[in-house]
Short mmCIF file of C-alpha atoms in Angstrom, two decimals:
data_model
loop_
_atom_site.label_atom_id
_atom_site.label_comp_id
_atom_site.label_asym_id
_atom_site.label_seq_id
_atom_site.Cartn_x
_atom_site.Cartn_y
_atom_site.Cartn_z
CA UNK A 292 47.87 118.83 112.33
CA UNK A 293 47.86 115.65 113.27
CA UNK A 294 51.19 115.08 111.38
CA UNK A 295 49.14 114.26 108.45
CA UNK A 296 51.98 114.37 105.69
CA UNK A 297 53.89 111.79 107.11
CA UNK A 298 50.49 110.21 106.69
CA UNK A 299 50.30 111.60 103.17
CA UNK A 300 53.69 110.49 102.36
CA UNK A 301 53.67 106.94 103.91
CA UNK A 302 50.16 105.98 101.61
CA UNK A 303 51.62 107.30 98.42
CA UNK A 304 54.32 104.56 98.24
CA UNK A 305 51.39 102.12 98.70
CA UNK A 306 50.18 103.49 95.15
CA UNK A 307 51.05 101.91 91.96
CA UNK A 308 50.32 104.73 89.46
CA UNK A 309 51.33 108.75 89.85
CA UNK A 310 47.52 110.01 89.07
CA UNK A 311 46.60 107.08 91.90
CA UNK A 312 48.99 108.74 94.22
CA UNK A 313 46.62 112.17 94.56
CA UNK A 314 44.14 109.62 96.11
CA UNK A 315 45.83 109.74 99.43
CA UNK A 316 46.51 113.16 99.12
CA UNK A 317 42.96 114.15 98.68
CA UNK A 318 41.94 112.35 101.67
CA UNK A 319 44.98 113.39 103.75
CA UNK A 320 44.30 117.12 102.54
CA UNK A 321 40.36 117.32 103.82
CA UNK A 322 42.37 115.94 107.68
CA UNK A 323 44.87 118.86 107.35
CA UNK A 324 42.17 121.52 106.51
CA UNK A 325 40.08 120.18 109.11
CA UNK A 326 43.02 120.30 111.68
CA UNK A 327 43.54 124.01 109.80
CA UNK A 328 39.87 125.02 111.14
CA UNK A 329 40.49 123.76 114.36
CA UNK A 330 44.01 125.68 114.66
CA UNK A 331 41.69 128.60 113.38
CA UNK A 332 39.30 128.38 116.23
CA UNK A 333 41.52 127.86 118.95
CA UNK A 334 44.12 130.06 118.34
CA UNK A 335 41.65 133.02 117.56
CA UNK A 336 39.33 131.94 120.57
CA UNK A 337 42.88 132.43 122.97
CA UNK A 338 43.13 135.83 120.87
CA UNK A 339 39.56 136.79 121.83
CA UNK A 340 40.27 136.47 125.47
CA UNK A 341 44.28 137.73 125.88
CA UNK A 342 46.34 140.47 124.29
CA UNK A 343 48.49 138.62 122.15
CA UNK A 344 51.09 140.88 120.51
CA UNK A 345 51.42 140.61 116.67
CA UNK A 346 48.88 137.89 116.91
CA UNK A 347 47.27 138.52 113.42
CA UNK A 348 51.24 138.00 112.20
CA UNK A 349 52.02 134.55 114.71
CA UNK A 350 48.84 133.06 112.88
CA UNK A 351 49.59 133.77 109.73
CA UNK A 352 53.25 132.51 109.79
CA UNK A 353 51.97 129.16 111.18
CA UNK A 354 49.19 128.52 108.37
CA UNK A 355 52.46 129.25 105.87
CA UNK A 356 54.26 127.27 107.93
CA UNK A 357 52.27 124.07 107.95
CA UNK A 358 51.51 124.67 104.28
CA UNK A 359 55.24 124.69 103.60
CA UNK A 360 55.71 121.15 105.66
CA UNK A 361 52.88 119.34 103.69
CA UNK A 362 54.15 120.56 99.97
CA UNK A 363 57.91 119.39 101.34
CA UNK A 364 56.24 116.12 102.51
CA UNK A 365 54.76 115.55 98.90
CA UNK A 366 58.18 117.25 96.59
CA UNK A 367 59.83 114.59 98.14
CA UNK A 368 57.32 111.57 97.81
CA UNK A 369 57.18 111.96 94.11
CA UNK A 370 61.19 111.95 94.66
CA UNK A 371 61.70 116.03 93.86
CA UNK A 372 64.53 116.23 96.13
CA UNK A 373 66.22 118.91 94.43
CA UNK A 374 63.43 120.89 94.31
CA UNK A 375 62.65 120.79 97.60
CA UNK A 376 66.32 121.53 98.64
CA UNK A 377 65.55 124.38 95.71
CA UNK A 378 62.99 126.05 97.42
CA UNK A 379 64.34 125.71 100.65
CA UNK A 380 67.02 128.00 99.79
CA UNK A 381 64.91 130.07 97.71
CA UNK A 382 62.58 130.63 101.17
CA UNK A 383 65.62 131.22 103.34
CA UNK A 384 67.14 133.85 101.23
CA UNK A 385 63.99 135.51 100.51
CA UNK A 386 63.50 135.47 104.29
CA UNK A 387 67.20 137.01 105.12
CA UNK A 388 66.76 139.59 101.85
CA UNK A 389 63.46 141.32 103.55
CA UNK A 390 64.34 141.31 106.99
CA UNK A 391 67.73 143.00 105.94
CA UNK A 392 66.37 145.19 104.08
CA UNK A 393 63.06 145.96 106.93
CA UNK A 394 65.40 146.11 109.79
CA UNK A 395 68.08 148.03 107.98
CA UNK A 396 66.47 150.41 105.45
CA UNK A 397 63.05 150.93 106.36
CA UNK A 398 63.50 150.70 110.69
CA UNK A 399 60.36 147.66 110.85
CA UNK A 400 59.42 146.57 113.72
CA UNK A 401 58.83 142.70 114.58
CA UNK A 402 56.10 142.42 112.14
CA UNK A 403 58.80 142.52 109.68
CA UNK A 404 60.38 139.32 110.52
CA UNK A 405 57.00 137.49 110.38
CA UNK A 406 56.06 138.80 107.19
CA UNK A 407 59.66 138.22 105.83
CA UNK A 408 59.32 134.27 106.74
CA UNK A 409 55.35 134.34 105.60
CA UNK A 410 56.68 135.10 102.08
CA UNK A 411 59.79 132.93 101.73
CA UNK A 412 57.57 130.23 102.94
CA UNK A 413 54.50 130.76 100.21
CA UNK A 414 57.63 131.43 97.69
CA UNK A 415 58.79 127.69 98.45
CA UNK A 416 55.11 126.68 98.58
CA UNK A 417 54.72 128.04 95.14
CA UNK A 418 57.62 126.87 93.78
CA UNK A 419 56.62 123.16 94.50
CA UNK A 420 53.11 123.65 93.00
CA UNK A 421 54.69 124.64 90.04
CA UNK A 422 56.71 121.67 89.49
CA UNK A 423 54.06 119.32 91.74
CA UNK A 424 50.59 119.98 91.47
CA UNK A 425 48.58 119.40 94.34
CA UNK A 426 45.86 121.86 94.44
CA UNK A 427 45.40 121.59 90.93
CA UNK A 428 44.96 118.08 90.89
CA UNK A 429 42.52 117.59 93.69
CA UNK A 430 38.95 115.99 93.26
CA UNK A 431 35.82 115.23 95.32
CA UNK A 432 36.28 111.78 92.93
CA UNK A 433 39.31 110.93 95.27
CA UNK A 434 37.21 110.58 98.08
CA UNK A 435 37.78 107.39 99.68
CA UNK A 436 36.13 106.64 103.25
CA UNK A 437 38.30 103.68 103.73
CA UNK A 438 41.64 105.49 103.17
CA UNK A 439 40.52 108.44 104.61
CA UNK A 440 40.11 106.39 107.79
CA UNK A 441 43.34 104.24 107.75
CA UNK A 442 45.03 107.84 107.12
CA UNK A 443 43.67 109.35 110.08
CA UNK A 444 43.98 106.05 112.29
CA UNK A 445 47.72 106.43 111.28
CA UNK A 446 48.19 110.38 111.77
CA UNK A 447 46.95 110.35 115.36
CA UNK A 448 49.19 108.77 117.28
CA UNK A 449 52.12 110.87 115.66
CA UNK A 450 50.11 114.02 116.77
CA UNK A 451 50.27 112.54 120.20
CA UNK A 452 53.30 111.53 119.84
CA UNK A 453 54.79 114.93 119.07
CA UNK A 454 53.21 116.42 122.21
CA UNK A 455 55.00 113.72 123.96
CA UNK A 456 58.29 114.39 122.03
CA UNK A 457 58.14 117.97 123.46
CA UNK A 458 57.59 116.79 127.07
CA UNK A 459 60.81 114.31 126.90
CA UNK A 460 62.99 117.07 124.80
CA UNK A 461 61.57 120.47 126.43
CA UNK A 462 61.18 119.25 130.11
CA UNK A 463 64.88 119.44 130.79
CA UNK A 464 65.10 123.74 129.81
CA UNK A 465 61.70 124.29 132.25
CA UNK A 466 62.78 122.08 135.15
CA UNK A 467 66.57 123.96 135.24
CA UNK A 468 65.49 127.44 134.68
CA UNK A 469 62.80 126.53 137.18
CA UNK A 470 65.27 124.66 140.16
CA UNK A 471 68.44 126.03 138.82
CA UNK A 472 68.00 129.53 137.32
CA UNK A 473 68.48 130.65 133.95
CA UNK A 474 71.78 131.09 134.46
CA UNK A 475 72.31 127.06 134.80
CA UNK A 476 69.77 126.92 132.37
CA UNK A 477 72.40 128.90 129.90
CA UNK A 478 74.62 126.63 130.53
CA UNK A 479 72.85 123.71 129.73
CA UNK A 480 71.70 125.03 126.40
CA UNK A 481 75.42 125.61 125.23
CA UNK A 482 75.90 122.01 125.90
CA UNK A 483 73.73 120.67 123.72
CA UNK A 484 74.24 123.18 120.69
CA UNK A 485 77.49 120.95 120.24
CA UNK A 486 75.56 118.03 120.15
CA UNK A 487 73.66 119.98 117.64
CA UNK A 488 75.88 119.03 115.27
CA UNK A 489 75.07 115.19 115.49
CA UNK A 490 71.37 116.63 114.81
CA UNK A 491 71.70 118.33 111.94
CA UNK A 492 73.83 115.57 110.29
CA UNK A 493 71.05 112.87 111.83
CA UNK A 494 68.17 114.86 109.92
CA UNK A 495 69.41 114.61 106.71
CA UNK A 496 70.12 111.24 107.02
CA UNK A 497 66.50 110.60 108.23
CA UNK A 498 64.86 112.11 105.44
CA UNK A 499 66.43 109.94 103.08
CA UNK A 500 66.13 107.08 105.43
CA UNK A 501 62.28 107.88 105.75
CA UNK A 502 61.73 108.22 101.58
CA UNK A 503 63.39 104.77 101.50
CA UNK A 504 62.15 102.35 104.25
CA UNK A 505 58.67 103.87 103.38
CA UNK A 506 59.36 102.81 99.53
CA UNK A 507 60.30 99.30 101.13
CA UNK A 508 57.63 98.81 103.62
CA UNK A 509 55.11 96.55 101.57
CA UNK A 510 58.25 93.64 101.34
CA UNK A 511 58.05 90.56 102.53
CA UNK A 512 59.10 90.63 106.15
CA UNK A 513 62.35 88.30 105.62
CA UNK A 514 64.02 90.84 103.37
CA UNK A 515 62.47 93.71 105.18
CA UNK A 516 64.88 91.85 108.73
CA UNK A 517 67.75 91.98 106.33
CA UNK A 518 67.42 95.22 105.17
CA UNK A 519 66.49 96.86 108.23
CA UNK A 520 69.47 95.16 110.35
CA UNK A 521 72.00 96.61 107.83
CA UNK A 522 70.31 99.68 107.87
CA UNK A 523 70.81 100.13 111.36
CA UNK A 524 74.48 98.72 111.99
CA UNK A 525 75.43 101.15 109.30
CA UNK A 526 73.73 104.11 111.33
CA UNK A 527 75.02 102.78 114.67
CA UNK A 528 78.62 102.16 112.91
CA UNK A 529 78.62 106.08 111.79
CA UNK A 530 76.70 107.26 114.45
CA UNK A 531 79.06 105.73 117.41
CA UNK A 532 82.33 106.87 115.32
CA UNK A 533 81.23 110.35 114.73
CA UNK A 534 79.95 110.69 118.61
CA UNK A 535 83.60 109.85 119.36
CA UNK A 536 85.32 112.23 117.00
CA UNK A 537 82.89 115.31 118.24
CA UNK A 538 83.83 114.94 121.34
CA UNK A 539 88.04 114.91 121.06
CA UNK A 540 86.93 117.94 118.60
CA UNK A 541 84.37 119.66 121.01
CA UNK A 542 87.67 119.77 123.78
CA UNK A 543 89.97 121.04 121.11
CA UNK A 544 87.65 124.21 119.97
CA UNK A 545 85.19 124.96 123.46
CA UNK A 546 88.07 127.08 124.60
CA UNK A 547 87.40 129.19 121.39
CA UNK A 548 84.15 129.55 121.10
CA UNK A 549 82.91 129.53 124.34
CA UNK A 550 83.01 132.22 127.03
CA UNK A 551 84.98 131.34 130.20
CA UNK A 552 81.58 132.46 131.91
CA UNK A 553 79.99 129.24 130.75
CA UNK A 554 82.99 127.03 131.19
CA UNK A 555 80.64 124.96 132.89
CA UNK A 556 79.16 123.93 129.94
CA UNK A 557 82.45 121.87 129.19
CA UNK A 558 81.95 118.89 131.70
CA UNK A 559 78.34 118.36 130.06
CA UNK A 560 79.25 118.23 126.38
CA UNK A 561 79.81 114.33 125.86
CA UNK A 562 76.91 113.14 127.58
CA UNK A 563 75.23 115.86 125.78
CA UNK A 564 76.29 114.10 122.45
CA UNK A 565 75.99 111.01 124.16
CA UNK A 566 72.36 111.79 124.38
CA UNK A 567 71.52 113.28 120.50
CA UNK A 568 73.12 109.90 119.41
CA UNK A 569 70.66 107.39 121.23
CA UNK A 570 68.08 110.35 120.39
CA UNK A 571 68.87 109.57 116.54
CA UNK A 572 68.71 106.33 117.10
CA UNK A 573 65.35 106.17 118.36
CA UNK A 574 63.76 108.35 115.27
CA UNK A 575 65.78 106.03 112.91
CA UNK A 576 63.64 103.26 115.20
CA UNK A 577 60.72 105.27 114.50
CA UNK A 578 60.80 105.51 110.64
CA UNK A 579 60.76 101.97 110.50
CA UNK A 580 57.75 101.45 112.45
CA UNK A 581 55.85 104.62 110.81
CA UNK A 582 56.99 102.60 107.44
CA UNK A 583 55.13 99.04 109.09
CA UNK A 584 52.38 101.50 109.70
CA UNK A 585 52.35 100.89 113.48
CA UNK A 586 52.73 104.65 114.72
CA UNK A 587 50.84 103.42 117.98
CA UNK A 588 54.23 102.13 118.91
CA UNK A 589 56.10 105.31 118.15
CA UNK A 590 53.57 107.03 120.49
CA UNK A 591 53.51 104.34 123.28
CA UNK A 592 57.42 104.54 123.55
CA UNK A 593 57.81 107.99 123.33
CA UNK A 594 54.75 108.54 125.86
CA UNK A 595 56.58 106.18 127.95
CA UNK A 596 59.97 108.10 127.90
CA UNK A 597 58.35 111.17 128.32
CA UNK A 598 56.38 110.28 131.47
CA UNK A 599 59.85 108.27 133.10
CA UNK A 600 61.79 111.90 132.27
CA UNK A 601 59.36 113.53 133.66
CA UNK A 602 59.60 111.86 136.97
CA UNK A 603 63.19 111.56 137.18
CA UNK A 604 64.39 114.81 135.60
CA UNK A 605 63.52 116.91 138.99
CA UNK A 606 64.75 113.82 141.25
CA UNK A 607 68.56 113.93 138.87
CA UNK A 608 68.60 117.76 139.03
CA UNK A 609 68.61 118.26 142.69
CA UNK A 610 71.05 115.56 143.10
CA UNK A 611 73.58 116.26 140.30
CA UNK A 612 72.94 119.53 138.62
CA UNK A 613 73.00 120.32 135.32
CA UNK A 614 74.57 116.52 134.33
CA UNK A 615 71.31 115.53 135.80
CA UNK A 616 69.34 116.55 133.00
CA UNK A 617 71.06 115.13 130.47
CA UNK A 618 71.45 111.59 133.07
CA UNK A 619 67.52 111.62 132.99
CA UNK A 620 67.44 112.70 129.22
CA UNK A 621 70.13 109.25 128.60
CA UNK A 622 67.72 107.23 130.51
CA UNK A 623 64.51 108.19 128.89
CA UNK A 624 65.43 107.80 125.35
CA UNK A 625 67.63 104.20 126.29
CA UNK A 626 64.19 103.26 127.19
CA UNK A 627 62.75 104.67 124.23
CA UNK A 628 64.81 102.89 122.30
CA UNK A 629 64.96 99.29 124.08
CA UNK A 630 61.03 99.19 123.85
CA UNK A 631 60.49 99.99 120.51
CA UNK A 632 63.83 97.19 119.34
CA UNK A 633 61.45 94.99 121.89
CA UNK A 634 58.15 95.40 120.19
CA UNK A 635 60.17 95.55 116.42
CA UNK A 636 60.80 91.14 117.28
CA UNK A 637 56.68 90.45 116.15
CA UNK A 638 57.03 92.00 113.05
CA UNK A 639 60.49 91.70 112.03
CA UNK A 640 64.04 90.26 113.11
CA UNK A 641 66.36 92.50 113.48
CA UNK A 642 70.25 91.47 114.09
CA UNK A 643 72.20 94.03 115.89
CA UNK A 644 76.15 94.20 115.81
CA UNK A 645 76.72 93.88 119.47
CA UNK A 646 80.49 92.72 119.03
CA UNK A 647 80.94 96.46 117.80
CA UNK A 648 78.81 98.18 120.47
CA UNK A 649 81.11 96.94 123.33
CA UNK A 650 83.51 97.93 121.06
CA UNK A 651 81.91 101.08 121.17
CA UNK A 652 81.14 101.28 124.87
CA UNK A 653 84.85 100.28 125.54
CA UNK A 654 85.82 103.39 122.97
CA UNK A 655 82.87 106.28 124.83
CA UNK A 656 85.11 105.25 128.66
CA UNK A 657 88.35 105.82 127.05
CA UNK A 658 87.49 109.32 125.57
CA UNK A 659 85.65 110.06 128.00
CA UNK A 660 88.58 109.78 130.10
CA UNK A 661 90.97 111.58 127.49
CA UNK A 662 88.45 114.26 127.55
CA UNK A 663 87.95 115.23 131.36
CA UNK A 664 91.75 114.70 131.68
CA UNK A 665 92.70 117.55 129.48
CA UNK A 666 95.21 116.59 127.36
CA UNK A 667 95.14 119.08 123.79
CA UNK A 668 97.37 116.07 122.21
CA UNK A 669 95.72 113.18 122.81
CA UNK A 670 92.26 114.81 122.12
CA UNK A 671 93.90 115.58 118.95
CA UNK A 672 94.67 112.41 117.99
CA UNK A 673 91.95 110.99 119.04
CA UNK A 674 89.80 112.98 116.56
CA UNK A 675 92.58 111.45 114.02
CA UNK A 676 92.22 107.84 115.12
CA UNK A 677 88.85 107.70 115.46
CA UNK A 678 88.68 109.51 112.05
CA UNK A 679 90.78 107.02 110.65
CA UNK A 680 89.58 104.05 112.07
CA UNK A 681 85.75 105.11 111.01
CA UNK A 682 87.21 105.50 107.39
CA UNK A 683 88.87 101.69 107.21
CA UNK A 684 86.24 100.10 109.22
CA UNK A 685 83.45 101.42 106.27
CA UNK A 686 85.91 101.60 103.18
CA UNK A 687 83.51 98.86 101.28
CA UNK A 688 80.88 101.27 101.94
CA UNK A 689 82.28 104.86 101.31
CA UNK A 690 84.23 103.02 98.08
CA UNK A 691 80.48 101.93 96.65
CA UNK A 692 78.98 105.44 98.11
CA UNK A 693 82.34 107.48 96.25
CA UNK A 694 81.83 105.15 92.63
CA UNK A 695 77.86 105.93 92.81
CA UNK A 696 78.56 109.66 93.44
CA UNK A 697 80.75 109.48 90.05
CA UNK A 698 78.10 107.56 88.25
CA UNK A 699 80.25 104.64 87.61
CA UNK A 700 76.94 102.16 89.21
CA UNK A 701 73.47 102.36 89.17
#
């Protein structure tokens, strides 16, 4: 779908007025239901030639599905963030209510799980409409061949992009399962569920971080440099203190949560995190340049990285195993990142904090060590230092964050 309602999303900050807002929408909406009629096609056309279990069901939860992505995309454009939070948990326990009740009450089958997602999906999608109009407000008088143009001329990359995305994040489960076994494979997938955490944390921060440097991206490119280099220190600074924390707290509870069977997974946790954090890094990267409106970059780097995992991932696993995967994973997405700061100089300057990145590098040997040497205490305190140290190094920040919270500034 071409990734259209980043698309969407991105244009409507260009617009002045609300009722001139529906004008990208419009445009971006006749791309998505064109991309709609060519999921249509293809995916029945594979139908027509395979037995595809529950196929009628699969299709169905992905129309809902991308439905449910573009009326996110525009409850938070015209800044409904509680409402799409709202729905969100609306969908999910509508979702958890039917399958319970399906699986438990009525013995369903695995129809029941797409239908139960199908209708928390079209409850959040109806939810939004309510309180955003979109259908209703659409017009053949929105038409605009120009925008409709730059729209798709922006979308396309990001559709490429996200093929490429899979190939640099996906690659490492095939090529282990495939070399390794499943088993190792297992193994490697327990691994980065801790770094999971980093993740989830990241893609919170990235929506807002996306709503905002989209808001920003018409400035002037000298204020754009200054806001972008704090932008990304601040990330970095949390980022790089968290990292460090998760992984004196990923020693202390493994032995707890994890089954001595996959004790393996252990030795691969911190470059596991190691890895999510120069992954967040790199979207944080990308907002910026979807915000410039230069998403050929976003899909050059990522291409790039995909194509340089692809070619070392086998090489790493057959000489180091499991860490290999994440080693070629590190790699890729330092590269990722390095090209797109590199290409970020034409357009605009930004400063990094490299005093606190040695810092930083100084900090991941040290734990790293502390970690591997198996010491409960120090890995205990290390979670409190770093803790600590993250808390006095932003105290400006979290003080102005804390009096903002309260409502005591604007």
């Amino acid at each position: 779908f071409l990734d259209i309602y980043v698309g969407i999303m991105r244009f409507i900050y260009d617009q002045k007025e609300t009722e001139t807002a529906y004008r990208p929408i419009f445009n971006g909406f006749l791309i998505f239901m064109a991309s709609l009629v060519l999921y249509t096609l293809i995916s029945w056309g594979i139908w027509f030639f395979n037995d595809i279990p529950y196929f009628i069901c699969i299709y169905g939860y992905g129309v809902c599905l991308v439905f449910s992505n573009l009326y996110g995309y525009m409850a938070r454009a015209f800044k409904k963030n509680l409402l799409f939070a709202g729905s969100g948990i609306v969908a999910t326990l509508i979702t958890a209510i039917i399958n319970f009740v399906g699986l438990k009450y009525f013995h369903a089958n695995m129809e029941i799980l797409y239908i139960a997602s199908m209708l928390g999906l079209l409850s959040q999608i109806i939810m939004i409409e309510c309180y955003v109009p979109v259908l209703r407000k659409l017009s053949f008088s929105l038409y605009d061949r120009k925008l409709f143009l730059s729209l798709y001329k922006f979308s396309l990359p990001l559709c490429l992009n996200s093929l490429a995305f899979w190939l640099l994040t996906g690659y490492g489960n095939v090529m282990i399962s495939r070399l390794l076994g499943l088993e190792q494979n297992g193994i490697y997938s327990i691994a980065v569920k801790f770094a999971l955490v980093i993740n989830l944390v990241a893609m919170c921060f990235n929506m807002a971080w996306q709503e905002v440097s989209f808001e920003r991206g018409n400035e002037d490119r000298s204020s754009l440099s200054i806001f972008y280099s704090k932008a990304i220190n601040l990330l970095i600074s949390f980022l790089c203190i968290g990292m460090l924390c998760l992984i004196h707290f990923s020693y202390i509870v493994f032995p707890y949560m994890i089954d001595t069977q996959y004790a393996e997974a252990f030795s691969i946790i911190p470059l596991a995190i190691l890895s999510a954090g120069i992954a967040v890094v790199s979207s944080f990267m990308g907002q910026i340049y979807a915000a410039l409106k230069k998403t050929n970059v976003i899909m050059y780097s990522t291409v790039t990285a995909a194509v340089v995992n692809m070619v070392c991932m086998p090489l790493f696993i057959s000489r180091w195993g499991v860490h290999g995967a994440i080693l070629s994973l590190i790699l890729s997405y330092l590269l990722n990142v390095a090209m797109r700061l590199f290409w970020i100089r034409s357009m605009v300057h930004i400063r990094l904090n490299y005093i606190f990145l040695a810092i930083f590098a100084v900090a991941l040997v040290v734990s790293g060590y502390i970690y591997y040497q198996g010491e409960m205490m120090l890995n205990i305190l290390g979670v409190i230092f770093f803790f600590c140290f993250g808390v006095i190094c932003q105290r400006d920040f979290l003080y102005t964050l804390y009096r903002k919270i309260c409502g005591h500034t604007q």
